[in-house]
Amino acid sequence: MDDGFGAGLGSERDRCARDPCPWPPGPFTTGDARWFFGRERVVSELVGLLGEPRAARPVVLAGAAGSGKTSVLAAGLVPAVLAGSPAGGRAGVLWRTPGSPVPGGGRPVAECALLVVDRFEELFTARAGSGREAYVEELCALAAGGLPVVIGMRADCYERCLGFPPLVEALRTRSLPLGPMTGDELRRAITEPARVAGLSLEPELAETILHDLGVRDDAPAAADALPRLSHAMRATWHRRDGDTLTHAAYRHVTAPPLAPGPAPASPSPDRERPALPRSDREDPVPASPDPESAASSSGGGPAAPASGSGGGARACPVGRRVRGLVVALVVLVVVAGAGAGLAWQKSGRASAARVTALAERAAVQARALRATDPALAMQVAVAAQGLADTPGTRGTLLDTAEPYATRLRSAGDRLGAITYSQDHALLATGADNGVVELWDATDSRRRTPLATLPRAAGPVGALAFRPSGGDRVLLAATRHGVEVWNVVDPARPRHVAALPGAATAAFTPDGRTVLAAAAHGVRRWRLAGRPVALPPVRASAQVTRFAVGDDTVVTGHDDGSVRLWDPARPASPADTIATGLQDGPAALAISPDGGALAWSAPGRGTWLCLLRARRCDRPVRYGDPAGALAFSPDGTVLAAAGDDRAVRLWTVATRAEVTSFPHPDRVLGLAFTADGQALATGSAAGAFYQWRHPVRLPDPVTGLVLSRDRTLMATTGARGGALWDVRDPRHRVLLSRWNVPPAADPALSGDGRRLATVERGVAVTVWDIRDPYRPARHVRLPVRGLAVAALSPDGRVLATGDHGGRLLLWDVTGPPRRLAARDGFGDVGALDFSPGGGLLASGGADRGVRLWDVRRRALDQVAHHEEHADAVAGVRFGPKGDVLVSTGHDRTARVWRIADPGRAPRPAALRGHGGTVLIAGFSPDGAALATTDASRTTRLWDLRSRRPIAELSHPDLRTVLYADDHTLVSAAGHDLRLWDLRPESVAARVCEAAGMPLTRAEWRRYFDDLPYRPPCS
């Protein structure tokens, strides 16, 4: 029987070069990184070891023979290190074995991002005793000099390495054992390369292969499982049916299936040293040709004529010989033409596969980039999905699309001054190099300023629009003077006045007076036609900052004090706050209504106090020091940004952090729009951003449920419940808030008239919400050990499950009355009524999923399965009632077709989650399913093909439900977020808000040499 390899490994390698094979014959190379999956955790740990402060010794990766050390280093670590190398920094990689010399100093080493020494066990055969010690000392010296060094070796030479004192400390503190892969890791090594290559697996093929390997999800595989798996997958790939890996192909090449024994021989020498990518400059190690793009080089030519046993053949007549040559030439032309056509088709497939691989890689990078530069991440995600629409790229696009951010580049070098006009149509920015620009805040597609004011002399210390009056008057302050401009027509700014020098300035609340810092107080000018000087306000210390509220002016001084003034009676401050600072505050802000004051300084943190009659109540420390502060227009939220490249929003009333988001650079300035819907940030890199955020909730959401008709939504949190009108998901209307016990789980009746809230372990309360503006308590039912509850579609029957294993049915039309009971299930933790109300589904700790006929208000079991390998976490009926999905702690969801419950087939498994699958939600048409796991990852599935559509993630993601066929609603901390599932719609909105498109340098960073086609240009 054919073992799937063919006559020789050389011809197989040629075929893989022409038509990319996701499972290479031998160790993975750097060029194979797009196919390399399953070892992400190990690669991450290696990168972490390289980044530790004590990184002055080599890192050692030790594993058994066949564990995949070379693949981890070449296809995992090397691409990760190169991807993290800054532009213009170290970009090359040196790859060595003990048989080759240690690289010396000079340019190759200086430009190198990493030195890898593979097969370190060869040290004991390639070098003599003193040569071994010298080799180890040279490696350790390179590591001590700042070059990251990683050693890969077989674990059985660990003890011999202890004989080298320079290595002992590295082995003690910087070694990482490479154990066998787990079932989940091997599953990814099967399914993910196939996905990236555009291949599909027949249902349950991956599970069959893992079963034949003797692997379970959470248990390590045998030491030789990886090479046997690679052999089986490569051989199955050779016999695939089109783009599908089939059971028939797998069974043909494995007889008996994956039987334990010696692994297939690895191919020879040309794959022993992984191919490494070239950097833009001279690479210390010349790269081997990429097998995807290299031409076939098997070396095979026309076969030599065989020699006969009886000497030379008899000569043919000339005519016959000529005719034979003509026929041969015709045959050769036909064969050559067919071969050229086949080569062209395969070349096209290889090119498409490369584009897909680059898009998948960029999508992964966009997910990581979201933590540091969300605006750039959005555009990379749009570009990746545009190049290749796969579940990975689609999920990244949908996942990175909020908060929407507009990124624009100023001619200024450090934007410390930023402010919106009162009609939030204009945004003004001021930089340290004196550049002041006016931008259209309503058109994010405009990437150039409306106007640039004449450059000021020195850094712009303050910018402010006149707070009232209906016109647009802007002041810009530097230490050389205050310039006042009329910008009613922003394209043609008109100079109004030049006032004496002041490092900072502001308007009074009524907009009639300009305040400017002076050596010993504040200068004042009345703006009425020509500026009129008013008597100055004396102060004992230099003013360094201004903040203006509704009827209060606040000044920060270089003696560390903060003073509050009545602008109508400025003779003396209404209050003076001794902050304990040696210098003036680094940031100062007052809420627009004058009710709250915040300041911050290095080493002292950020402080806030509530104001009453311009007097500060007891100041309260809010958080770490901030370089910029701003209040929302309604005064309920404080935005703060510091040196940690993050912006945080805090509620003033509760001092709770509402949300935070990463910023690409250090933030120097903050400003809210007048309607509070956007926040602008000025950065130290000369760029500024406008951020738009999802709906913010007053407290974190713990429960979320939608009515079956998707018109009503109920949320519960630590401080109560809320009802929302969601007929238009993008314009949600809050109907009511009322008190419910903390952390209660909600359940709605199908008709939307009643709501149950579950206090785990205690009781369930049924609420009458026929008037959604005034929810009223209907009944409260104490249940000892209560775990879950569900309401029938008409709201008349309540089902409860408890930790004691009891399933109870209750009549709740009046005072609660028990109708039926069943027990002995261990722990009933999941319940759901069918849309028609005739069936009840239950699941629990005994792994069982049961269907109960409740039409007679009894519990009559009609179907049952125990396909889950662990406890059941959730059950959910489809919108038509003919499908039931159960989720479990075994990290799977099971789809059960129950149109005829008595003859229901075995449920199909949906796999791929990394943790307990907690909840499932159907689209209204029943064609798609969303499943969410404990790792805060949501997978979207096409139920017809049982294939993933996309994968979403959020650090606080708990509940995700379909609002309509193309919109998800999720509760994630304080965020009530909508996810548009139409990639083209999301891409359009991203580009509408994008501002500056991807630069050519950014395109090359994420998409290599693909033609430059930025999506938002």
mmCIF file of C-alpha atoms in Angstrom, residues 2 11 106-107 143 154 173 192 205 220 235 246 257 272 302 407 468 515 585 613 621-622 708 711 913 947 974:
data_model
loop_
_atom_site.group_PDB
_atom_site.id
_atom_site.type_symbol
_atom_site.label_atom_id
_atom_site.label_comp_id
_atom_site.label_asym_id
_atom_site.label_seq_id
_atom_site.Cartn_x
_atom_site.Cartn_y
_atom_site.Cartn_z
ATOM 1 C CA ASP A 2 1.218 3.477 -0.826
ATOM 2 C CA SER A 11 10.260 14.579 -5.702
ATOM 3 C CA GLY A 106 31.487 43.733 13.560
ATOM 4 C CA ARG A 107 28.592 44.775 11.407
ATOM 5 C CA ALA A 143 24.881 37.214 25.167
ATOM 6 C CA ARG A 154 18.172 17.574 23.083
ATOM 7 C CA THR A 173 17.152 30.605 35.234
ATOM 8 C CA GLU A 192 -5.020 25.929 11.237
ATOM 9 C CA LEU A 205 -11.332 14.085 10.412
ATOM 10 C CA PRO A 220 0.153 15.441 26.532
ATOM 11 C CA ALA A 235 0.470 12.027 2.921
ATOM 12 C CA THR A 246 -10.849 13.373 3.213
ATOM 13 C CA PRO A 257 -3.818 4.316 11.373
ATOM 14 C CA GLU A 272 18.409 21.053 8.019
ATOM 15 C CA PRO A 302 15.084 12.890 -20.061
ATOM 16 C CA ARG A 407 -5.533 59.624 12.841
ATOM 17 C CA SER A 468 -19.749 82.027 24.397
ATOM 18 C CA LEU A 515 -6.585 86.305 31.127
ATOM 19 C CA PRO A 585 0.662 71.140 38.540
ATOM 20 C CA ALA A 613 -19.245 77.875 46.285
ATOM 21 C CA ARG A 621 -6.473 60.804 45.047
ATOM 22 C CA TYR A 622 -7.780 59.296 41.823
ATOM 23 C CA ARG A 708 -37.193 36.683 20.947
ATOM 24 C CA THR A 711 -37.157 44.601 20.309
ATOM 25 C CA HIS A 913 -12.642 27.106 21.652
ATOM 26 C CA ARG A 947 -17.587 25.982 9.751
ATOM 27 C CA HIS A 974 -18.965 49.110 31.088
#
